[in-house]
Amino acid sequence: MSQLKLSKGSWSTQSVFIMAAVGSAVGLGNLWKFPYITGEYGGGAFVLVYLFCILLIGIPVLFSEFILGRNGKANPVQAMANVARENNGSKAWAALGFNGVLAGLLILSFYSVIAGWALFYFVESVQGKFVGADAKAVGNLFEGLLGSQVELIFWHSLFALTTIVIVAKGLKSGIEKAINFLMPGLFFILLILLGYATTTGYFAQSFEFLFKPDFSKLTWNAVLVAMGHAFFTLSLGMGSMMVYASYVSKQHSIVKAGLWIAFADTIIALLAGLVIFSIVFANGLEPGAGPGLLFQTLPVAFGEMAGGWLFGSLFFALVVMAALSSAISLIEPAVSWFEQNWAMSRIKAAWLLGAIVWVIGLGTVLSFNAWADLHFLPEKSFFDSIDFITANIMLPLGGLMMTIFIAWVMKKQVVEAELELQTELLNVFYFIIKWIAPIAVIIVFASNLVSKENLWPMIAVSIGVYLVYLVNKVRAGGVAER
Ligand code: PHE
């Protein structure tokens, strides 16, 4: 996989590519983030918006990113420069790749801390700590973890190190093989948990919470978060999928792959949600408990059910591995950029970038204890701020620009050859990426700009976008029309 020079390598088969892309998509976003933000934003209506975003924005952006990757055949910065040149676009499009490199590193900084929690839980579970544990005991364990900087830093370091070592080596066979049993394994344990959820007596309530929309709870901020999550969960807008698609050979279908990825990713998130909220309601817990939701609920189920020790240990091991296969794709755009454009060895790049990510991650560690009351963006801790800026701004912005590039800059015959769709379907795709997806993203951005809550971050981003536009003008006289 990534130890190959980007422009030369290719996946052995279509299914290996799908596996790797699913490995990137399925991760903490599905198991940890989706349930907790769904709980915070009130359930059904939020989920509905999220599903719409996957369908109308996520999937078209995924196709767009695949097209850019397969055509650009390099790390995201270079790939954007390549496709821009080939389609008479401005050089400034490379900034889009840079946005992705930066977003990946920022996301990985907190991703590693949370994956560290799962590592800790795996070890606890193996030791039988959850056997017979009730919601209160599990809650205390979690509080204890968050209160201990030493523990948090230890597990964060362990996860970051593992990621660095794998990426430094180049990941070929190990990860490919792991992903082969990872996804089915995860799905299997989620089904077992689903069986357990139906015995809690609160399954129907959980189902209703997820699928019965109550629009009175929906704010523009919630819509922004749902949209941001569609990007986050499908690994969009920052070049992960672009890098992976740069290894796809011409005979494989990116449309088929994209649909599979979106389907698998969505199913796993919904299953996790159904299970977690059954346990929440059965134990009188709070749906809006925040980032600890997964960690305060599932151990209760493992503590109660037959074989819970085994399934619990397996589950947290799988969470760690799912997080690992996403983490690799988060740092890969940066590593391949350093390797190809800055002539740095892969090993050096992985260690240097990993060290930077590790240090930024300390801010997230402190967000749960010493810095808990410190606000970076209004009302947001360091962790919340990084999460907000990346998932809700940088990724949608990146995705927006990608669709704009495909729709208005890239030659139509290139897009046509890439997607191999019938004319009507191709026209639908064009209609969505020309009008629906960009306008939806812009409306969501604009509505948050006028909301008091997100005013400052949105103004900052608008200034950033304007600056990129100016650079674009100065350097190459604007983007060429087709
Ligand atoms: N999609 C991953 C998840 O849901 C996170 C991720 C985001 C990975 C962006 C790569 C790029 O956990």
Coordinates of C-alpha atoms and ligand atoms in Angstrom, one line a residue:
M1 CA 0.0 0.0 0.0
S2 CA 1.7 3.2 1.0
Q3 CA 5.3 2.2 0.9
L4 CA 4.9 2.0 -2.8
K5 CA 5.7 5.2 -4.7
L6 CA 2.3 6.7 -5.2
S7 CA 2.5 7.1 -8.9
K8 CA 3.6 3.5 -9.5
G9 CA 1.7 1.5 -7.0
S10 CA -1.7 -0.1 -7.5
W11 CA -4.0 -2.3 -5.5
S12 CA -3.8 -6.0 -6.3
T13 CA -7.6 -6.3 -6.6
Q14 CA -10.7 -4.1 -6.4
S15 CA -11.6 -5.7 -3.1
V16 CA -8.3 -4.8 -1.5
F17 CA -8.9 -1.2 -2.4
I18 CA -12.5 -1.3 -1.1
M19 CA -11.2 -2.9 2.1
A20 CA -8.6 -0.2 2.7
A21 CA -11.0 2.6 1.9
V22 CA -13.6 1.0 4.3
G23 CA -10.7 0.7 6.8
S24 CA -10.2 4.4 6.5
A25 CA -13.9 5.2 6.7
V26 CA -14.9 2.9 9.6
G27 CA -13.4 4.0 12.8
L28 CA -14.0 6.0 15.9
G29 CA -16.3 8.2 13.8
N30 CA -18.8 5.4 13.6
L31 CA -18.5 3.8 17.0
W32 CA -17.6 6.7 19.2
K33 CA -18.5 10.0 17.5
F34 CA -21.7 9.2 15.7
P35 CA -23.5 7.9 18.8
Y36 CA -22.3 10.7 21.1
I37 CA -23.1 13.6 18.8
T38 CA -26.5 12.0 18.0
G39 CA -27.2 11.9 21.7
E40 CA -26.1 15.5 22.1
Y41 CA -28.1 16.8 19.2
G42 CA -31.3 15.0 20.1
G43 CA -31.6 11.9 17.9
G44 CA -33.9 11.4 15.0
A45 CA -33.9 14.7 13.2
F46 CA -30.1 14.9 13.5
V47 CA -29.8 11.3 12.1
L48 CA -32.0 12.2 9.2
V49 CA -30.0 15.2 8.2
Y50 CA -26.8 13.1 8.6
L51 CA -28.3 10.4 6.2
F52 CA -29.3 13.1 3.7
C53 CA -25.8 14.5 3.9
I54 CA -24.3 11.1 3.2
L55 CA -26.5 10.6 0.2
L56 CA -26.5 14.0 -1.4
I57 CA -23.1 15.3 -0.4
G58 CA -20.9 12.5 1.0
I59 CA -21.3 10.0 -1.9
P60 CA -20.8 12.6 -4.7
V61 CA -17.8 14.1 -2.8
L62 CA -16.4 10.6 -2.4
F63 CA -16.7 10.0 -6.2
S64 CA -15.0 13.4 -6.8
E65 CA -12.2 12.6 -4.4
F66 CA -11.6 9.2 -6.1
I67 CA -11.5 10.9 -9.5
L68 CA -9.0 13.5 -8.4
G69 CA -6.8 10.8 -6.7
R70 CA -6.8 8.4 -9.7
N71 CA -6.1 11.2 -12.1
G72 CA -3.6 13.2 -9.9
K73 CA -1.7 10.1 -9.0
A74 CA 0.2 11.6 -6.1
N75 CA -0.1 13.0 -2.5
P76 CA -3.1 15.4 -2.3
V77 CA -1.0 18.6 -2.7
Q78 CA 0.8 17.3 -5.8
A79 CA -2.3 15.5 -7.1
M80 CA -4.3 18.8 -7.0
A81 CA -1.4 20.6 -8.8
N82 CA -1.3 17.8 -11.4
V83 CA -5.0 17.8 -12.2
A84 CA -5.1 21.6 -12.2
R85 CA -2.3 21.7 -14.7
E86 CA -3.8 19.1 -16.9
N87 CA -7.2 20.9 -16.9
N88 CA -5.8 24.4 -17.3
G89 CA -6.7 25.3 -13.7
S90 CA -4.8 27.6 -11.4
K91 CA -1.8 26.3 -9.5
A92 CA -3.5 27.6 -6.3
W93 CA -5.6 24.4 -6.3
A94 CA -2.7 22.8 -4.5
A95 CA -3.8 24.7 -1.4
L96 CA -6.7 22.3 -1.3
G97 CA -4.2 19.5 -0.7
F98 CA -2.5 21.5 1.9
N99 CA -5.8 22.0 3.7
G100 CA -6.1 18.3 3.8
V101 CA -2.6 17.6 5.1
L102 CA -3.2 20.0 7.9
A103 CA -6.7 18.7 8.7
G104 CA -5.4 15.1 8.8
L105 CA -2.7 16.0 11.4
L106 CA -5.1 18.0 13.5
I107 CA -7.7 15.2 13.5
L108 CA -5.2 12.6 14.3
S109 CA -4.0 14.5 17.3
F110 CA -7.3 13.9 19.2
Y111 CA -8.1 10.7 17.4
S112 CA -5.0 9.1 19.0
V113 CA -6.1 10.2 22.5
I114 CA -9.6 8.7 22.1
A115 CA -8.1 5.5 20.5
G116 CA -5.9 5.4 23.6
W117 CA -9.1 5.2 25.7
A118 CA -10.1 2.1 23.7
L119 CA -6.6 0.6 24.3
F120 CA -7.1 1.2 28.1
Y121 CA -10.5 -0.4 27.9
F122 CA -9.2 -3.4 26.1
V123 CA -6.7 -4.1 28.8
E124 CA -9.3 -3.5 31.5
S125 CA -11.7 -5.9 29.8
V126 CA -9.0 -8.6 29.4
Q127 CA -8.4 -8.4 33.1
G128 CA -12.1 -9.1 33.7
K129 CA -12.7 -5.6 35.2
F130 CA -16.1 -5.3 33.5
V131 CA -17.6 -8.6 34.7
G132 CA -20.7 -7.8 36.7
A133 CA -19.9 -4.1 36.6
D134 CA -22.9 -1.8 36.6
A135 CA -23.3 1.6 35.0
K136 CA -22.0 3.4 38.1
A137 CA -18.9 1.3 38.4
V138 CA -18.2 1.8 34.7
G139 CA -18.8 5.6 35.0
N140 CA -16.3 5.8 37.9
L141 CA -13.7 3.9 35.9
F142 CA -14.1 6.4 33.0
E143 CA -14.0 9.4 35.3
G144 CA -10.8 8.0 36.8
L145 CA -9.2 7.6 33.4
L146 CA -10.1 11.2 32.4
G147 CA -8.7 12.5 35.6
S148 CA -5.3 10.9 35.2
Q149 CA -3.0 12.8 32.8
V150 CA -0.4 10.1 33.2
E151 CA -2.8 7.3 32.0
L152 CA -4.1 9.4 29.2
I153 CA -0.7 10.3 27.9
F154 CA 0.5 6.8 28.2
W155 CA -2.3 5.3 26.1
H156 CA -2.2 8.2 23.6
S157 CA 1.6 7.7 23.2
L158 CA 1.1 4.0 22.7
F159 CA -1.4 4.5 20.0
A160 CA 0.6 7.2 18.3
L161 CA 3.7 5.1 18.4
T162 CA 1.9 2.1 16.8
T163 CA 0.6 4.4 14.0
I164 CA 4.0 5.8 13.4
V165 CA 5.8 2.4 13.3
I166 CA 3.2 1.1 10.8
V167 CA 3.3 4.1 8.6
A168 CA 7.1 4.3 8.7
K169 CA 7.5 0.7 7.6
G170 CA 5.0 1.2 4.8
L171 CA 1.9 -0.8 5.4
K172 CA 1.5 -3.4 2.7
S173 CA 0.5 -6.8 3.8
G174 CA 0.0 -6.4 7.6
I175 CA -2.9 -3.9 7.4
E176 CA -4.4 -5.4 4.3
K177 CA -4.7 -8.7 6.0
A178 CA -5.9 -7.2 9.3
I179 CA -8.7 -5.3 7.5
N180 CA -9.9 -8.6 6.0
F181 CA -11.0 -9.9 9.4
L182 CA -11.5 -6.6 11.1
M183 CA -14.6 -5.5 9.3
P184 CA -16.4 -8.8 9.5
G185 CA -15.4 -9.2 13.1
L186 CA -16.6 -5.8 14.0
F187 CA -19.9 -6.4 12.3
F188 CA -20.3 -9.8 14.0
I189 CA -19.8 -8.4 17.5
L190 CA -22.2 -5.5 16.7
L191 CA -24.8 -8.1 15.8
I192 CA -24.2 -9.9 19.1
L193 CA -24.6 -6.6 20.9
L194 CA -27.7 -6.0 18.9
G195 CA -29.1 -9.3 20.2
Y196 CA -28.3 -8.1 23.7
A197 CA -29.9 -4.7 23.1
T198 CA -33.2 -6.4 22.2
T199 CA -33.2 -8.1 25.6
T200 CA -32.8 -4.8 27.6
G201 CA -36.4 -3.9 27.0
Y202 CA -35.4 -0.5 25.7
F203 CA -34.6 -1.4 22.1
A204 CA -37.8 0.1 20.7
Q205 CA -37.1 3.3 22.6
S206 CA -33.6 3.4 21.1
F207 CA -35.0 2.8 17.7
E208 CA -37.4 5.6 18.1
F209 CA -34.8 7.9 19.4
L210 CA -32.6 7.3 16.3
F211 CA -35.3 7.2 13.6
K212 CA -38.2 9.3 14.8
P213 CA -37.3 12.9 13.9
D214 CA -38.3 15.7 16.2
F215 CA -37.5 18.8 14.2
S216 CA -38.0 21.1 17.1
K217 CA -34.6 20.0 18.3
L218 CA -32.9 20.8 15.1
T219 CA -30.7 23.9 15.0
W220 CA -28.4 25.2 12.3
N221 CA -25.5 24.3 14.5
A222 CA -26.9 20.7 14.6
V223 CA -27.2 20.7 10.8
L224 CA -23.6 21.8 10.5
V225 CA -22.4 19.1 12.9
A226 CA -24.4 16.4 11.0
M227 CA -22.9 17.6 7.7
G228 CA -19.4 17.8 9.2
H229 CA -19.9 14.3 10.4
A230 CA -20.8 13.0 7.0
F231 CA -17.4 14.2 5.8
F232 CA -15.6 12.9 8.9
T233 CA -17.1 9.4 8.8
L234 CA -16.4 8.9 5.1
S235 CA -12.9 10.3 5.5
L236 CA -13.7 13.1 3.0
G237 CA -12.4 16.5 2.2
M238 CA -8.8 16.0 3.3
G239 CA -7.2 13.7 0.8
S240 CA -7.2 10.3 2.5
M241 CA -9.5 8.9 -0.1
M242 CA -7.5 10.7 -2.8
V243 CA -4.3 9.1 -1.7
Y244 CA -6.0 5.6 -1.7
A245 CA -7.5 6.2 -5.1
S246 CA -4.1 7.2 -6.5
Y247 CA -3.3 3.4 -6.3
V248 CA -6.4 2.3 -8.1
S249 CA -5.9 1.1 -11.6
K250 CA -8.1 2.1 -14.5
Q251 CA -10.0 -1.1 -14.9
H252 CA -11.6 -0.9 -11.4
S253 CA -14.9 0.8 -10.8
I254 CA -14.8 3.7 -8.4
V255 CA -18.5 4.1 -8.4
K256 CA -19.1 0.6 -7.1
A257 CA -16.3 1.0 -4.5
G258 CA -17.8 4.3 -3.4
L259 CA -21.3 2.9 -2.9
W260 CA -19.9 -0.1 -0.9
I261 CA -17.9 2.1 1.4
A262 CA -20.8 4.5 2.1
F263 CA -23.1 1.5 2.8
A264 CA -20.7 -0.3 5.1
D265 CA -19.9 2.9 7.0
T266 CA -23.4 3.9 7.5
I267 CA -24.6 0.5 8.6
I268 CA -21.9 0.2 11.3
A269 CA -22.7 3.6 12.7
L270 CA -26.4 3.0 12.9
L271 CA -25.9 -0.4 14.5
A272 CA -23.6 1.2 17.1
G273 CA -26.2 3.8 17.8
L274 CA -29.0 1.3 18.2
V275 CA -27.0 -0.7 20.7
I276 CA -25.6 2.2 22.7
F277 CA -29.0 4.0 23.1
S278 CA -30.7 0.7 24.3
I279 CA -28.1 0.6 27.0
V280 CA -28.4 4.3 27.8
F281 CA -32.2 4.1 28.3
A282 CA -32.0 0.7 30.1
N283 CA -29.6 2.2 32.7
G284 CA -31.1 5.6 33.0
L285 CA -28.0 7.2 31.5
E286 CA -27.9 10.5 29.7
P287 CA -28.0 10.4 25.8
G288 CA -26.2 13.7 25.7
A289 CA -23.3 12.5 28.0
G290 CA -20.8 13.6 25.4
P291 CA -17.5 11.9 24.3
G292 CA -17.6 9.3 27.0
L293 CA -20.9 7.8 25.8
L294 CA -19.5 4.7 24.2
F295 CA -17.1 4.1 27.1
Q296 CA -19.8 4.5 29.7
T297 CA -22.4 2.2 28.1
L298 CA -20.9 -0.8 26.3
P299 CA -18.9 -2.2 29.2
V300 CA -22.3 -2.4 31.1
A301 CA -23.5 -4.7 28.4
F302 CA -20.3 -6.8 28.4
G303 CA -20.6 -6.9 32.2
E304 CA -24.0 -8.4 32.1
M305 CA -24.1 -10.7 29.1
A306 CA -22.9 -14.3 28.8
G307 CA -19.5 -14.4 27.3
G308 CA -19.1 -10.7 28.0
W309 CA -15.5 -11.0 28.9
L310 CA -14.6 -12.5 25.6
F311 CA -16.8 -10.2 23.5
G312 CA -15.8 -7.1 25.4
S313 CA -12.1 -7.8 24.9
L314 CA -12.6 -8.6 21.3
F315 CA -14.7 -5.5 20.8
F316 CA -12.2 -3.1 22.2
A317 CA -9.4 -4.8 20.3
L318 CA -11.4 -4.3 17.1
V319 CA -12.1 -0.7 18.0
V320 CA -8.4 -0.1 18.4
M321 CA -7.7 -1.7 15.0
A322 CA -10.5 0.1 13.3
A323 CA -9.0 3.3 14.7
L324 CA -5.6 2.3 13.5
S325 CA -6.6 1.7 9.9
S326 CA -8.2 5.2 10.0
A327 CA -5.2 6.8 11.7
I328 CA -2.9 5.5 9.0
S329 CA -5.1 7.2 6.4
L330 CA -5.1 10.4 8.4
I331 CA -1.4 10.8 8.4
E332 CA -0.7 9.3 5.0
P333 CA -1.4 12.5 3.0
A334 CA 1.2 14.4 5.0
V335 CA 3.7 11.6 5.0
S336 CA 3.5 11.1 1.2
W337 CA 3.7 14.8 0.7
F338 CA 6.9 15.0 2.7
E339 CA 8.3 12.0 1.0
Q340 CA 7.5 13.1 -2.5
N341 CA 7.8 16.9 -2.4
W342 CA 10.3 17.5 0.3
A343 CA 12.6 14.5 -0.5
M344 CA 12.3 13.2 3.1
S345 CA 12.5 9.5 3.8
R346 CA 9.3 7.9 4.7
I347 CA 10.7 6.9 8.1
K348 CA 11.8 10.4 8.9
A349 CA 8.5 11.9 7.8
A350 CA 6.5 9.5 9.8
W351 CA 8.5 10.2 13.0
L352 CA 8.5 13.9 12.5
L353 CA 4.9 14.2 11.7
G354 CA 4.0 11.7 14.4
A355 CA 5.9 13.8 17.0
I356 CA 4.0 16.9 16.0
V357 CA 0.7 15.1 16.2
W358 CA 1.6 13.7 19.6
V359 CA 2.4 17.1 21.0
I360 CA -0.9 18.6 19.7
G361 CA -2.7 15.6 21.2
L362 CA -1.5 16.7 24.7
G363 CA -3.9 19.6 24.3
T364 CA -6.8 17.1 24.0
V365 CA -5.5 15.1 27.0
L366 CA -5.6 18.3 29.1
S367 CA -9.1 19.2 27.8
F368 CA -10.5 16.4 30.0
N369 CA -8.8 17.6 33.2
A370 CA -6.5 20.6 33.8
W371 CA -7.9 22.6 30.8
A372 CA -11.5 21.5 31.2
D373 CA -12.7 25.0 31.8
L374 CA -10.3 26.7 29.3
H375 CA -12.0 27.8 26.1
F376 CA -10.2 28.2 22.8
L377 CA -13.2 28.8 20.6
P378 CA -16.2 30.3 22.4
E379 CA -17.6 27.7 24.8
K380 CA -15.3 25.0 23.4
S381 CA -12.4 23.2 25.0
F382 CA -9.2 22.6 23.1
F383 CA -10.5 19.2 22.0
D384 CA -13.9 20.6 21.0
S385 CA -12.2 23.4 19.1
I386 CA -10.0 21.2 17.1
D387 CA -12.9 18.8 16.4
F388 CA -15.1 21.8 15.3
I389 CA -12.5 23.4 13.1
T390 CA -11.6 20.2 11.3
A391 CA -14.8 18.2 11.0
N392 CA -17.2 21.1 10.6
I393 CA -15.1 23.6 8.6
M394 CA -11.9 22.2 7.0
L395 CA -13.4 18.9 5.7
P396 CA -16.7 20.4 4.3
L397 CA -14.6 23.3 2.8
G398 CA -12.2 20.8 1.2
G399 CA -15.0 18.7 -0.1
L400 CA -16.8 21.8 -1.5
M401 CA -13.7 22.8 -3.4
M402 CA -13.2 19.3 -4.8
T403 CA -16.8 19.2 -6.2
I404 CA -16.2 22.7 -7.6
F405 CA -13.1 21.5 -9.3
I406 CA -14.7 18.5 -10.8
A407 CA -17.8 20.4 -11.9
W408 CA -16.3 23.5 -13.3
V409 CA -12.6 22.9 -14.0
M410 CA -12.0 19.3 -14.9
K411 CA -12.7 18.3 -18.5
K412 CA -16.0 16.5 -18.8
Q413 CA -14.5 13.6 -20.9
V414 CA -12.1 12.8 -18.1
V415 CA -14.9 12.6 -15.5
E416 CA -16.9 10.6 -17.9
A417 CA -14.1 8.1 -18.5
E418 CA -13.5 7.8 -14.7
L419 CA -17.1 7.1 -13.7
E420 CA -18.2 5.0 -16.6
L421 CA -21.8 5.9 -15.9
Q422 CA -24.7 5.9 -18.4
T423 CA -25.5 9.4 -19.7
E424 CA -28.5 9.9 -17.4
L425 CA -26.6 8.9 -14.3
L426 CA -23.7 11.0 -15.3
N427 CA -26.0 14.0 -15.7
V428 CA -27.5 13.3 -12.2
F429 CA -23.9 13.3 -10.8
Y430 CA -23.1 16.5 -12.5
F431 CA -26.3 18.1 -11.3
I432 CA -25.5 17.2 -7.8
I433 CA -21.9 18.3 -7.7
K434 CA -22.7 21.5 -9.7
W435 CA -25.6 22.6 -7.7
I436 CA -27.0 20.5 -4.9
A437 CA -23.8 19.7 -2.9
P438 CA -22.0 23.0 -3.1
I439 CA -25.2 25.0 -2.4
A440 CA -26.1 22.8 0.5
V441 CA -22.6 23.3 2.0
I442 CA -22.7 27.0 1.4
I443 CA -26.2 27.4 3.0
V444 CA -25.1 25.4 6.1
F445 CA -21.9 27.5 6.4
A446 CA -23.8 30.8 5.8
S447 CA -26.5 29.9 8.4
N448 CA -23.9 29.3 11.0
L449 CA -22.2 32.5 10.1
V450 CA -25.3 34.3 11.2
S451 CA -25.7 32.2 14.4
K452 CA -24.1 33.7 17.4
E453 CA -22.7 30.4 18.5
N454 CA -20.4 29.9 15.5
L455 CA -19.8 33.4 14.5
W456 CA -16.1 33.7 15.2
P457 CA -14.9 30.4 13.8
M458 CA -17.0 31.0 10.7
I459 CA -15.6 34.6 10.2
A460 CA -12.1 33.3 10.6
V461 CA -12.7 30.7 7.9
S462 CA -14.3 33.1 5.6
I463 CA -11.2 35.3 5.8
G464 CA -9.0 32.2 5.2
V465 CA -11.0 31.3 2.1
Y466 CA -10.8 34.9 0.8
L467 CA -7.0 34.8 1.3
V468 CA -6.8 31.5 -0.7
Y469 CA -8.9 33.2 -3.4
L470 CA -6.5 36.2 -3.5
V471 CA -3.4 33.9 -3.7
N472 CA -5.2 32.2 -6.5
K473 CA -5.7 35.4 -8.4
V474 CA -2.2 36.7 -7.9
R475 CA -0.5 33.5 -8.8
A476 CA -2.3 32.4 -11.8
G477 CA -4.9 34.8 -12.9
G478 CA -7.8 32.8 -11.5
V479 CA -9.2 29.5 -12.5
A480 CA -9.5 28.9 -16.1
E481 CA -13.0 28.2 -17.5
R482 CA -13.5 25.1 -19.5
Ligands
PHE1 N1 -13.5 8.2 8.9 C1 -12.7 8.0 10.1 C2 -13.7 7.6 11.2 O1 -14.9 7.7 11.0 C3 -12.0 9.2 10.5 C4 -11.2 9.9 9.3 C5 -11.5 11.2 8.9 C6 -10.2 9.2 8.7 C7 -10.9 11.8 7.9 C8 -9.5 9.7 7.6 C9 -9.9 11.0 7.2 O2 -13.3 7.3 12.2

